[in-house]
Amino acid sequence: MSYVYSGTLTQTINNKKITLSEGQLIILDTNVAHSIEATGENDIIINCLMRRSYYDSHLIHRLAGNNLLSEFFVNAVYKSQEQSKYLIFPSERSSKVRHFMTELICEYYSSNICSEEAMNSYLGLLFTELLRLYKDTKYMNETGSGKRTANMADILHYMEMNYQTASLTSAAEHFHFHPNYLSKIIKDYFGHSFIKVIQDIRMKKACLLLKNTDLKIVEVSEHVGYKNIRFFYKNFGEHFQMSPAEFRSVHRNN
């Protein structure tokens, strides 16, 4: 994500030269071929690189229901090898975008108490403002056919919120899909089955509980949706190559 704080930014994306003016913002998908031309004395560009894990754990579920960014980020996280997209926002007149970007940078360099949480909050506000600019957005899609079926961010959000009890059948009923169709699109996007995605979510929740609470392991297992403690131990070991007790010990010591 690049924001032109002052001056201009000229870059070549997918062999196409694009120049952004002061206040404009661009978001590039992962693995998009691009290069930036030399900047001038008065050009100030704020460049933010975000790991896929940030989108996965912090951002995608917040954007559920907003097709533009949620679809873009789900593709960036789960299908980047097939994408070649970027988004340009007409934010040159938005004082809010400028304010949020400025505060974001200040928090990054201050290393003050709760700076990470503050940055997450400012990013959430930033993307909210960008969504409000949606109607003026230039949506660049160099490879896709334009076909849209299910909003994968909504599906992921549903799984995140119902990971303890969700089944393929209940999820399909919620979205008015046939279970076979839902199974196929999840496999296409995430590269894993429905149950594997649910198990991954459960493991993430279990890790948080093991690191940050004193719940007994059997209570952690029940809390994340496992009725069979042996099945929980088996899945946890396959994910982390250690037992829940060993995981807790390692992270508590660290």
CSV table of C-alpha atoms in Angstrom, one decimal:
chain,number,residue,atom,x,y,z
A,1,MET,CA,0.0,0.0,0.0
A,2,SER,CA,1.5,3.3,-1.1
A,3,TYR,CA,0.3,6.8,-0.1
A,4,VAL,CA,1.5,10.0,-1.8
A,5,TYR,CA,2.0,12.3,1.1
A,6,SER,CA,3.4,15.0,-1.1
A,7,GLY,CA,4.5,15.4,-4.7
A,8,THR,CA,3.9,12.5,-7.1
A,9,LEU,CA,4.6,8.8,-7.5
A,10,THR,CA,5.2,7.2,-10.9
A,11,GLN,CA,5.4,3.5,-11.2
A,12,THR,CA,5.0,0.8,-13.8
A,13,ILE,CA,2.5,-2.0,-12.9
A,14,ASN,CA,2.0,-4.9,-15.3
A,15,ASN,CA,3.9,-2.9,-18.0
A,16,LYS,CA,1.6,0.0,-17.6
A,17,LYS,CA,2.9,3.4,-16.3
A,18,ILE,CA,0.8,5.1,-13.7
A,19,THR,CA,1.3,8.4,-12.0
A,20,LEU,CA,-0.4,9.2,-8.6
A,21,SER,CA,-0.7,12.8,-7.3
A,22,GLU,CA,-0.5,14.1,-3.7
A,23,GLY,CA,-3.1,12.4,-1.5
A,24,GLN,CA,-3.8,9.4,-3.7
A,25,LEU,CA,-3.4,5.9,-2.4
A,26,ILE,CA,-2.8,2.6,-4.2
A,27,ILE,CA,-3.0,-1.0,-3.0
A,28,LEU,CA,-1.2,-3.8,-4.9
A,29,ASP,CA,-1.9,-7.5,-4.7
A,30,THR,CA,0.9,-9.8,-3.6
A,31,ASN,CA,3.3,-10.8,-6.4
A,32,VAL,CA,2.2,-8.0,-8.8
A,33,ALA,CA,5.2,-7.0,-11.0
A,34,HIS,CA,5.9,-3.3,-10.4
A,35,SER,CA,8.7,-0.8,-10.3
A,36,ILE,CA,8.9,2.8,-8.9
A,37,GLU,CA,10.7,5.6,-10.8
A,38,ALA,CA,13.1,7.9,-9.0
A,39,THR,CA,11.4,10.4,-6.8
A,40,GLY,CA,12.1,14.1,-6.7
A,41,GLU,CA,13.2,16.3,-3.8
A,42,ASN,CA,9.6,17.1,-2.7
A,43,ASP,CA,8.1,13.6,-3.2
A,44,ILE,CA,7.2,11.8,0.0
A,45,ILE,CA,5.8,8.4,-0.3
A,46,ILE,CA,4.5,6.3,2.6
A,47,ASN,CA,4.9,2.6,1.7
A,48,CYS,CA,3.2,0.0,3.9
A,49,LEU,CA,4.0,-3.7,3.5
A,50,MET,CA,1.6,-6.0,5.3
A,51,ARG,CA,2.0,-9.7,5.8
A,52,ARG,CA,-0.7,-12.1,4.6
A,53,SER,CA,-1.2,-13.1,8.2
A,54,TYR,CA,-2.3,-9.6,9.1
A,55,TYR,CA,-5.1,-9.8,6.5
A,56,ASP,CA,-6.0,-13.2,7.7
A,57,SER,CA,-6.2,-12.5,11.4
A,58,HIS,CA,-7.1,-8.8,11.6
A,59,LEU,CA,-8.6,-7.4,8.5
A,60,ILE,CA,-10.7,-9.7,6.3
A,61,HIS,CA,-13.4,-10.4,8.9
A,62,ARG,CA,-13.8,-6.7,9.5
A,63,LEU,CA,-14.5,-6.1,5.9
A,64,ALA,CA,-17.2,-8.8,5.5
A,65,GLY,CA,-20.1,-7.5,3.4
A,66,ASN,CA,-17.9,-4.9,1.6
A,67,ASN,CA,-17.3,-6.6,-1.8
A,68,LEU,CA,-14.6,-4.4,-3.2
A,69,LEU,CA,-11.9,-4.7,-0.5
A,70,SER,CA,-13.0,-8.0,1.0
A,71,GLU,CA,-12.8,-9.8,-2.3
A,72,PHE,CA,-9.5,-8.1,-3.1
A,73,PHE,CA,-7.9,-9.1,0.2
A,74,VAL,CA,-9.2,-12.7,0.2
A,75,ASN,CA,-7.7,-13.1,-3.2
A,76,ALA,CA,-4.4,-11.5,-2.0
A,77,VAL,CA,-4.2,-13.9,0.9
A,78,TYR,CA,-5.4,-17.2,-0.7
A,79,LYS,CA,-5.0,-16.8,-4.5
A,80,SER,CA,-2.2,-14.4,-5.0
A,81,GLN,CA,-0.4,-16.7,-7.5
A,82,GLU,CA,-3.4,-16.3,-9.8
A,83,GLN,CA,-4.0,-12.6,-9.4
A,84,SER,CA,-2.5,-9.4,-10.9
A,85,LYS,CA,-4.6,-6.7,-9.4
A,86,TYR,CA,-4.3,-3.3,-7.9
A,87,LEU,CA,-6.7,-0.6,-6.5
A,88,ILE,CA,-6.3,3.1,-6.9
A,89,PHE,CA,-8.4,5.3,-4.6
A,90,PRO,CA,-9.3,8.9,-5.4
A,91,SER,CA,-8.3,10.1,-1.9
A,92,GLU,CA,-6.6,13.3,-2.9
A,93,ARG,CA,-9.3,15.4,-1.3
A,94,SER,CA,-9.8,13.2,1.8
A,95,SER,CA,-8.5,14.9,4.9
A,96,LYS,CA,-9.4,11.7,6.9
A,97,VAL,CA,-7.1,9.5,4.8
A,98,ARG,CA,-4.2,11.9,5.3
A,99,HIS,CA,-4.9,12.1,9.0
A,100,PHE,CA,-5.1,8.3,9.5
A,101,MET,CA,-1.9,7.8,7.5
A,102,THR,CA,-0.1,10.5,9.5
A,103,GLU,CA,-1.2,9.0,12.8
A,104,LEU,CA,-0.3,5.5,11.6
A,105,ILE,CA,3.3,6.6,10.9
A,106,CYS,CA,3.5,8.5,14.2
A,107,GLU,CA,2.4,5.4,16.1
A,108,TYR,CA,4.9,3.2,14.2
A,109,TYR,CA,7.8,5.3,15.1
A,110,SER,CA,6.8,6.2,18.6
A,111,SER,CA,6.9,2.6,20.0
A,112,ASN,CA,4.6,3.8,22.8
A,113,ILE,CA,2.4,1.7,25.0
A,114,CYS,CA,-0.4,0.0,22.9
A,115,SER,CA,1.1,1.3,19.7
A,116,GLU,CA,0.3,-2.0,17.9
A,117,GLU,CA,-3.3,-1.8,18.9
A,118,ALA,CA,-3.4,1.9,17.9
A,119,MET,CA,-2.0,1.0,14.4
A,120,ASN,CA,-4.6,-1.7,13.9
A,121,SER,CA,-7.3,0.8,14.8
A,122,TYR,CA,-6.0,3.4,12.5
A,123,LEU,CA,-5.7,0.9,9.7
A,124,GLY,CA,-9.3,-0.1,10.3
A,125,LEU,CA,-10.4,3.5,10.1
A,126,LEU,CA,-8.3,4.0,7.0
A,127,PHE,CA,-9.9,1.1,5.2
A,128,THR,CA,-13.4,2.2,6.3
A,129,GLU,CA,-12.7,5.6,4.7
A,130,LEU,CA,-11.4,4.0,1.6
A,131,LEU,CA,-14.6,1.9,1.4
A,132,ARG,CA,-16.6,5.1,1.5
A,133,LEU,CA,-14.7,6.3,-1.5
A,134,TYR,CA,-15.8,3.0,-3.3
A,135,LYS,CA,-18.1,4.6,-5.8
A,136,ASP,CA,-15.2,6.7,-7.2
A,137,THR,CA,-12.7,3.8,-7.2
A,138,LYS,CA,-10.8,2.7,-10.3
A,139,TYR,CA,-10.8,-1.0,-10.0
A,140,MET,CA,-8.0,-2.5,-12.1
A,141,ASN,CA,-8.3,-6.2,-13.0
A,142,GLU,CA,-5.7,-7.3,-15.5
A,143,THR,CA,-6.5,-11.0,-15.4
A,144,GLY,CA,-9.9,-11.8,-14.0
A,145,SER,CA,-13.0,-12.5,-16.0
A,146,GLY,CA,-15.1,-10.3,-13.8
A,147,LYS,CA,-17.3,-13.2,-12.6
A,148,ARG,CA,-18.3,-13.1,-9.0
A,149,THR,CA,-20.1,-15.8,-7.1
A,150,ALA,CA,-19.8,-16.0,-3.4
A,151,ASN,CA,-18.3,-13.3,-1.2
A,152,MET,CA,-15.5,-15.3,0.3
A,153,ALA,CA,-14.9,-12.7,3.1
A,154,ASP,CA,-18.5,-13.3,4.3
A,155,ILE,CA,-17.9,-17.0,4.3
A,156,LEU,CA,-14.7,-16.7,6.2
A,157,HIS,CA,-16.3,-14.4,8.6
A,158,TYR,CA,-19.1,-16.9,9.2
A,159,MET,CA,-16.6,-19.6,9.9
A,160,GLU,CA,-14.6,-17.4,12.2
A,161,MET,CA,-17.7,-16.6,14.2
A,162,ASN,CA,-19.1,-20.1,14.3
A,163,TYR,CA,-16.0,-22.3,14.3
A,164,GLN,CA,-17.1,-24.1,17.5
A,165,THR,CA,-20.2,-25.6,15.9
A,166,ALA,CA,-20.2,-24.9,12.2
A,167,SER,CA,-20.5,-27.8,9.8
A,168,LEU,CA,-20.4,-27.8,6.0
A,169,THR,CA,-24.2,-28.4,6.0
A,170,SER,CA,-25.0,-25.6,8.4
A,171,ALA,CA,-22.8,-23.2,6.5
A,172,ALA,CA,-24.3,-24.1,3.2
A,173,GLU,CA,-27.8,-23.6,4.6
A,174,HIS,CA,-26.7,-20.2,6.0
A,175,PHE,CA,-25.6,-19.0,2.5
A,176,HIS,CA,-28.3,-20.9,0.6
A,177,PHE,CA,-25.8,-23.0,-1.2
A,178,HIS,CA,-25.7,-26.7,-1.9
A,179,PRO,CA,-23.0,-28.3,0.4
A,180,ASN,CA,-21.1,-29.6,-2.6
A,181,TYR,CA,-21.0,-26.2,-4.2
A,182,LEU,CA,-19.8,-24.6,-0.9
A,183,SER,CA,-17.2,-27.3,-0.5
A,184,LYS,CA,-15.9,-26.7,-4.0
A,185,ILE,CA,-15.5,-22.9,-3.7
A,186,ILE,CA,-13.8,-23.2,-0.3
A,187,LYS,CA,-11.4,-25.7,-1.8
A,188,ASP,CA,-10.8,-23.5,-4.8
A,189,TYR,CA,-10.0,-20.4,-2.7
A,190,PHE,CA,-8.3,-21.8,0.4
A,191,GLY,CA,-6.7,-24.9,-1.1
A,192,HIS,CA,-8.2,-26.9,1.8
A,193,SER,CA,-11.4,-28.6,2.7
A,194,PHE,CA,-14.1,-26.9,4.9
A,195,ILE,CA,-13.1,-29.0,7.9
A,196,LYS,CA,-9.4,-28.2,7.5
A,197,VAL,CA,-10.2,-24.5,7.5
A,198,ILE,CA,-12.3,-24.9,10.5
A,199,GLN,CA,-9.6,-26.9,12.3
A,200,ASP,CA,-7.0,-24.2,11.5
A,201,ILE,CA,-9.3,-21.5,13.0
A,202,ARG,CA,-9.8,-23.7,16.1
A,203,MET,CA,-6.0,-24.1,16.5
A,204,LYS,CA,-5.5,-20.4,16.3
A,205,LYS,CA,-8.1,-19.8,19.0
A,206,ALA,CA,-6.6,-22.6,21.1
A,207,CYS,CA,-3.1,-21.0,20.9
A,208,LEU,CA,-4.5,-17.7,22.1
A,209,LEU,CA,-6.1,-19.4,25.1
A,210,LEU,CA,-3.0,-21.4,25.9
A,211,LYS,CA,-0.8,-18.4,25.8
A,212,ASN,CA,-3.1,-15.9,27.6
A,213,THR,CA,-5.2,-17.8,30.1
A,214,ASP,CA,-4.9,-20.4,32.8
A,215,LEU,CA,-7.7,-22.6,31.5
A,216,LYS,CA,-7.0,-26.3,31.8
A,217,ILE,CA,-6.2,-28.0,28.5
A,218,VAL,CA,-9.5,-29.9,28.6
A,219,GLU,CA,-11.3,-26.6,29.0
A,220,VAL,CA,-9.4,-25.1,26.1
A,221,SER,CA,-10.4,-28.1,24.0
A,222,GLU,CA,-14.1,-27.7,24.9
A,223,HIS,CA,-14.0,-23.9,24.3
A,224,VAL,CA,-12.7,-24.2,20.7
A,225,GLY,CA,-15.3,-26.9,19.8
A,226,TYR,CA,-13.7,-30.3,20.5
A,227,LYS,CA,-15.9,-32.7,22.3
A,228,ASN,CA,-13.2,-35.4,22.2
A,229,ILE,CA,-10.0,-34.4,24.0
A,230,ARG,CA,-8.0,-37.0,22.2
A,231,PHE,CA,-9.0,-35.6,18.8
A,232,PHE,CA,-7.9,-32.2,20.1
A,233,TYR,CA,-4.4,-33.5,21.1
A,234,LYS,CA,-4.1,-35.2,17.7
A,235,ASN,CA,-4.9,-32.1,15.7
A,236,PHE,CA,-2.8,-29.9,17.9
A,237,GLY,CA,0.3,-32.2,17.5
A,238,GLU,CA,-0.1,-32.3,13.8
A,239,HIS,CA,-0.2,-28.5,13.6
A,240,PHE,CA,2.6,-27.6,16.0
A,241,GLN,CA,4.6,-30.8,16.5
A,242,MET,CA,4.2,-30.5,20.2
A,243,SER,CA,1.6,-31.0,22.9
A,244,PRO,CA,-0.7,-28.2,24.2
A,245,ALA,CA,1.2,-28.3,27.5
A,246,GLU,CA,4.6,-28.0,25.8
A,247,PHE,CA,3.2,-25.1,23.6
A,248,ARG,CA,2.0,-23.3,26.8
A,249,SER,CA,5.3,-23.8,28.5
A,250,VAL,CA,7.4,-22.6,25.6
A,251,HIS,CA,5.3,-19.4,25.1
A,252,ARG,CA,5.0,-18.7,28.8
A,253,ASN,CA,8.8,-18.9,29.2
A,254,ASN,CA,9.3,-16.6,26.2
